Coordinates of C-alpha atoms and ligand atoms in Angstrom, one line a residue:
M220 CA 35.5 52.6 70.6
S221 CA 38.3 55.0 71.1
I222 CA 41.0 55.1 73.7
I223 CA 40.7 58.2 75.9
I224 CA 44.1 59.7 76.4
D225 CA 44.7 60.4 80.1
G226 CA 46.8 63.5 80.3
K227 CA 46.3 63.8 84.0
A228 CA 47.8 60.3 84.7
V229 CA 50.8 60.8 82.3
S230 CA 51.5 64.3 83.8
K231 CA 51.3 62.8 87.3
K232 CA 53.8 60.1 86.5
I233 CA 56.3 62.6 85.0
L234 CA 55.8 65.1 87.9
E235 CA 56.6 62.3 90.4
E236 CA 59.8 61.5 88.5
I237 CA 60.8 65.2 88.6
K238 CA 60.0 65.4 92.3
L239 CA 62.2 62.4 93.0
E240 CA 65.1 63.9 91.0
T241 CA 64.6 67.3 92.7
E242 CA 64.8 65.7 96.2
N243 CA 68.3 64.5 95.3
L244 CA 69.6 68.0 94.3
Q245 CA 71.6 70.2 96.6
N246 CA 70.4 73.4 95.0
K247 CA 66.8 73.7 93.8
P248 CA 65.5 74.8 90.4
C249 CA 63.9 78.3 90.6
L250 CA 61.1 79.4 88.3
A251 CA 60.2 83.1 88.0
V252 CA 56.8 84.0 86.6
I253 CA 55.8 87.6 85.6
I254 CA 52.2 88.4 85.3
A255 CA 51.0 91.9 84.2
G256 CA 47.4 92.9 84.6
N257 CA 44.2 91.3 85.8
D258 CA 43.3 88.6 83.3
A259 CA 41.4 86.1 85.5
A260 CA 42.3 83.0 83.5
S261 CA 46.0 84.0 83.5
K262 CA 45.9 84.4 87.3
I263 CA 44.5 80.9 87.7
Y264 CA 47.2 79.5 85.4
V265 CA 50.0 81.3 87.3
N266 CA 48.6 80.1 90.6
N267 CA 48.7 76.5 89.3
K268 CA 52.2 76.9 88.1
Q269 CA 53.4 78.2 91.5
K270 CA 51.5 75.4 93.4
T271 CA 53.0 72.7 91.2
A272 CA 56.5 74.2 91.5
G273 CA 56.1 74.2 95.3
Y274 CA 54.9 70.6 95.3
L275 CA 58.0 69.5 93.4
G276 CA 60.3 71.3 95.8
F277 CA 61.3 74.0 93.3
E278 CA 61.8 77.6 94.4
S279 CA 59.4 80.0 92.7
I280 CA 58.9 83.7 92.4
V281 CA 55.8 85.4 91.1
K282 CA 56.0 89.0 90.1
E283 CA 52.6 90.6 89.8
L284 CA 52.7 93.9 87.9
P285 CA 50.0 96.4 87.2
E286 CA 47.9 96.5 84.0
D287 CA 49.3 99.9 83.1
I288 CA 53.0 99.1 83.5
S289 CA 55.1 100.6 80.6
Q290 CA 56.9 98.4 78.2
N291 CA 60.3 99.6 79.3
S292 CA 59.5 99.0 83.0
L293 CA 58.4 95.4 82.1
I294 CA 61.6 94.9 80.2
E295 CA 63.5 96.1 83.3
E296 CA 61.7 93.6 85.4
V297 CA 62.7 90.8 83.0
E298 CA 66.3 92.1 83.0
K299 CA 66.5 91.9 86.8
L300 CA 65.5 88.2 86.6
N301 CA 68.0 87.7 83.7
R302 CA 70.8 89.0 86.1
D303 CA 69.6 87.1 89.2
E304 CA 72.0 84.1 89.6
N305 CA 69.3 82.2 91.7
V306 CA 66.7 82.3 88.9
H307 CA 67.0 79.5 86.3
A308 CA 63.8 79.8 84.4
I309 CA 61.7 82.9 83.4
L310 CA 58.2 82.9 82.1
V311 CA 56.2 86.0 81.2
Q312 CA 52.5 85.0 81.2
L313 CA 50.7 85.8 78.0
P314 CA 48.6 87.6 76.9
L315 CA 50.1 90.9 78.0
P316 CA 48.1 94.1 78.2
A317 CA 47.3 95.4 74.8
H318 CA 49.7 98.4 74.9
I319 CA 52.7 96.1 75.3
D320 CA 54.5 94.5 72.3
S321 CA 54.8 90.9 73.4
S322 CA 57.6 90.1 71.0
K323 CA 59.8 92.9 72.6
I324 CA 59.3 91.3 76.0
I325 CA 60.0 87.8 74.8
E326 CA 63.2 89.0 73.1
S327 CA 64.3 90.6 76.4
I328 CA 64.4 87.2 78.1
R329 CA 67.8 85.6 78.2
P330 CA 67.6 82.6 75.8
D331 CA 69.2 80.3 78.4
K332 CA 66.5 81.2 80.9
D333 CA 63.6 81.1 78.4
V334 CA 61.5 78.3 79.9
D335 CA 58.7 78.7 77.3
C336 CA 61.2 78.5 74.4
F337 CA 59.6 81.5 72.8
H338 CA 62.7 83.6 72.2
P339 CA 63.5 83.9 68.5
Y340 CA 66.9 82.1 69.1
N341 CA 65.2 79.1 70.7
T342 CA 62.4 79.2 68.2
A343 CA 64.8 79.1 65.3
K344 CA 66.7 76.2 66.8
I345 CA 63.5 74.2 67.1
A346 CA 62.3 75.0 63.6
L347 CA 65.7 74.0 62.2
N348 CA 65.6 70.7 64.2
M349 CA 68.7 71.7 66.1
E350 CA 67.3 71.3 69.6
T351 CA 66.9 68.0 71.5
T352 CA 65.7 68.8 75.0
L353 CA 63.8 72.1 75.4
F354 CA 60.5 72.7 73.5
P355 CA 57.5 75.0 74.1
C356 CA 55.3 73.4 76.8
T357 CA 52.0 72.7 75.1
P358 CA 53.5 71.2 71.9
A359 CA 56.0 69.2 74.0
G360 CA 53.1 67.9 76.1
I361 CA 51.3 66.8 73.0
M362 CA 54.4 65.0 71.7
L363 CA 54.8 63.3 75.1
L364 CA 51.2 62.1 75.0
L365 CA 51.6 60.6 71.5
K366 CA 54.8 58.9 72.6
E367 CA 53.3 57.6 75.9
Y368 CA 50.4 56.0 73.9
G369 CA 52.7 54.5 71.3
I370 CA 51.4 56.7 68.5
S371 CA 54.1 57.4 65.9
A372 CA 53.8 60.5 63.7
E373 CA 56.1 59.2 61.1
G374 CA 54.5 59.3 57.6
K375 CA 51.2 60.3 59.1
H376 CA 49.2 63.3 57.9
A377 CA 49.0 65.7 60.9
V378 CA 46.5 68.6 60.6
I379 CA 46.7 71.4 63.0
I380 CA 44.0 74.0 63.4
G381 CA 45.6 77.2 64.7
R382 CA 48.8 79.0 63.9
S383 CA 49.7 80.7 67.2
N384 CA 53.3 81.1 68.3
I385 CA 52.4 79.2 71.5
V386 CA 50.9 76.1 70.0
G387 CA 50.3 75.8 66.2
R388 CA 53.6 76.9 64.7
P389 CA 56.0 75.2 67.1
L390 CA 53.8 72.0 67.1
S391 CA 54.1 72.0 63.3
W392 CA 57.9 71.9 63.6
L393 CA 57.9 69.2 66.2
L394 CA 55.6 67.0 64.1
L395 CA 57.7 67.7 61.0
N396 CA 60.9 66.9 62.9
N397 CA 59.2 63.6 63.7
S398 CA 58.6 62.9 60.0
A399 CA 54.9 63.7 59.8
T400 CA 53.4 65.4 56.8
V401 CA 52.0 68.6 58.3
T402 CA 49.2 70.9 57.3
V403 CA 48.6 74.0 59.4
C404 CA 45.0 75.4 59.0
H405 CA 43.9 78.7 60.5
S406 CA 41.0 81.2 60.6
K407 CA 41.5 82.1 56.9
T408 CA 41.6 78.5 55.7
E409 CA 38.9 77.8 53.1
N410 CA 37.0 74.5 53.2
L411 CA 38.6 73.5 56.5
A412 CA 36.8 70.1 56.6
D413 CA 38.5 69.1 53.4
F414 CA 41.8 69.1 55.4
T415 CA 40.6 67.8 58.7
K416 CA 38.8 64.8 57.0
N417 CA 42.2 63.7 55.7
A418 CA 44.0 64.0 59.1
D419 CA 45.5 60.8 60.6
I420 CA 46.3 63.1 63.6
L421 CA 44.1 66.0 64.1
I422 CA 45.0 68.7 66.6
S423 CA 42.7 71.6 67.3
A424 CA 44.0 74.8 69.0
A425 CA 41.3 77.2 67.8
G426 CA 39.7 78.2 71.1
K427 CA 36.2 77.7 69.8
P428 CA 34.1 75.4 71.9
E429 CA 32.9 72.2 70.2
F430 CA 33.5 73.5 66.7
V431 CA 35.2 70.3 65.4
K432 CA 32.2 68.1 64.5
K433 CA 32.1 64.3 63.8
E434 CA 31.7 64.9 60.0
M435 CA 35.1 66.8 60.0
V436 CA 37.0 63.8 61.4
K437 CA 38.4 60.8 59.6
E438 CA 37.4 57.3 61.0
G439 CA 40.2 56.1 63.2
A440 CA 42.0 59.4 63.6
V441 CA 44.0 60.5 66.6
V442 CA 42.2 63.6 67.9
I443 CA 44.0 66.0 70.2
D444 CA 42.1 68.9 71.8
V445 CA 44.1 72.0 72.9
G446 CA 41.0 74.2 73.3
I447 CA 40.1 75.4 76.8
T448 CA 37.1 77.8 76.8
R449 CA 34.8 78.6 79.7
D450 CA 31.3 78.4 78.3
T451 CA 28.5 80.7 79.4
D452 CA 27.3 78.0 81.9
G453 CA 30.8 78.1 83.5
K454 CA 31.8 74.7 82.2
I455 CA 35.2 74.2 80.6
K456 CA 34.8 73.2 76.9
G457 CA 37.3 71.9 74.4
D458 CA 37.4 72.6 70.6
I459 CA 36.2 69.1 69.8
D460 CA 32.6 67.8 70.0
F461 CA 33.9 65.1 72.3
E462 CA 30.7 63.0 72.9
R463 CA 30.1 62.5 69.1
V464 CA 33.7 62.4 67.9
K465 CA 34.9 59.9 70.5
D466 CA 33.2 56.9 68.7
K467 CA 34.9 57.8 65.5
A468 CA 38.5 58.5 66.7
S469 CA 41.0 55.8 67.6
Y470 CA 42.5 58.0 70.4
I471 CA 41.1 61.2 71.8
T472 CA 42.0 63.7 74.5
P473 CA 39.3 64.9 76.9
V474 CA 39.0 68.5 78.2
P475 CA 39.7 68.9 81.0
G476 CA 42.3 66.2 81.8
G477 CA 44.0 65.9 78.4
V478 CA 46.5 68.4 77.1
G479 CA 46.1 70.9 79.9
P480 CA 48.0 69.0 82.6
M481 CA 50.7 68.2 80.1
T482 CA 51.5 71.8 79.6
I483 CA 52.2 72.5 83.2
C484 CA 54.2 69.2 83.5
C485 CA 56.4 70.3 80.6
L486 CA 56.9 73.7 82.1
M487 CA 58.3 71.9 85.2
K488 CA 60.4 69.6 83.0
N489 CA 61.9 72.6 81.2
T490 CA 62.6 74.4 84.5
L491 CA 64.6 71.3 85.7
E492 CA 66.4 71.1 82.3
L493 CA 67.4 74.8 82.5
F494 CA 68.6 74.3 86.1
K495 CA 70.7 71.2 85.0
K496 CA 72.2 73.1 82.1
Y497 CA 73.2 75.9 84.4
H498 CA 74.5 73.9 87.5
L499 CA 75.5 70.6 86.1
K500 CA 76.5 71.9 82.6
T501 CA 74.6 69.0 81.0
Ligands
LIG93 N1 49.5 81.8 77.9 C1 48.9 80.6 77.5 N2 49.7 79.6 77.4 C2 50.9 80.1 77.7 C3 52.2 79.5 77.7 O1 52.5 78.3 77.4 N3 53.2 80.3 78.1 C4 53.0 81.6 78.5 N4 54.1 82.4 78.8 N5 51.8 82.2 78.5 C5 50.8 81.4 78.1

């Protein structure tokens, strides 16, 4: 029998700590979110971020911009927030409309307001193991879950499915910085199961519902599911065939209620950290 990792409970505990800390602050952290276009899932995510920020007593700004906004106009919007003394944390919701080069937008965010830690300056610091407090939200959430459940990555073979800049790549650095042996698999990986079957810690961020089957998982592995896909029946599905894999894993995250709540929790944690760096010069 495996232990089901309760991301909702861990997230709630951390959010309550952040709320308490915020109550004692004279000025409040301010998170600004830019969303361009009409992506339905992005709108739900942004709404949840705004609601959570409000619950914690943070200030929050949401800038909704049209689908056909030009790249330069979007950069100007980011720059306005860069200059705004009252804004501590900036997030540009991804994906952006197809005509916009996301990397140019990410580069326009002031690195010391980059709450996602996606700016090349912050990315490099993380990859070089020169950063101790701020990490991209989903990878940071996964590392917090491992810590909370007493799972050490040291010396373990961690296999990640997915090489995105949001999850796979930064997570590979965090695991490496925690002394795991890391393999990053992706859509072009041949014989994927040969890698996954050797994983002590298996993390899937492929976005393909239930594509990690029981035969692909090592007995006793820690299995982390980053996938969130809405199936044709409207149900949210993860990447892992949870019902069959759960008896083989030692620990497993459910979808929903696993990694998802941790991402938003780490976004709030990062917002507070940026605020403290700005106001309290910590
Ligand atoms: N889209 C999906 N996940 C994320 C995230 O962590 N940050 C941003 N900015 N956009 C996303």
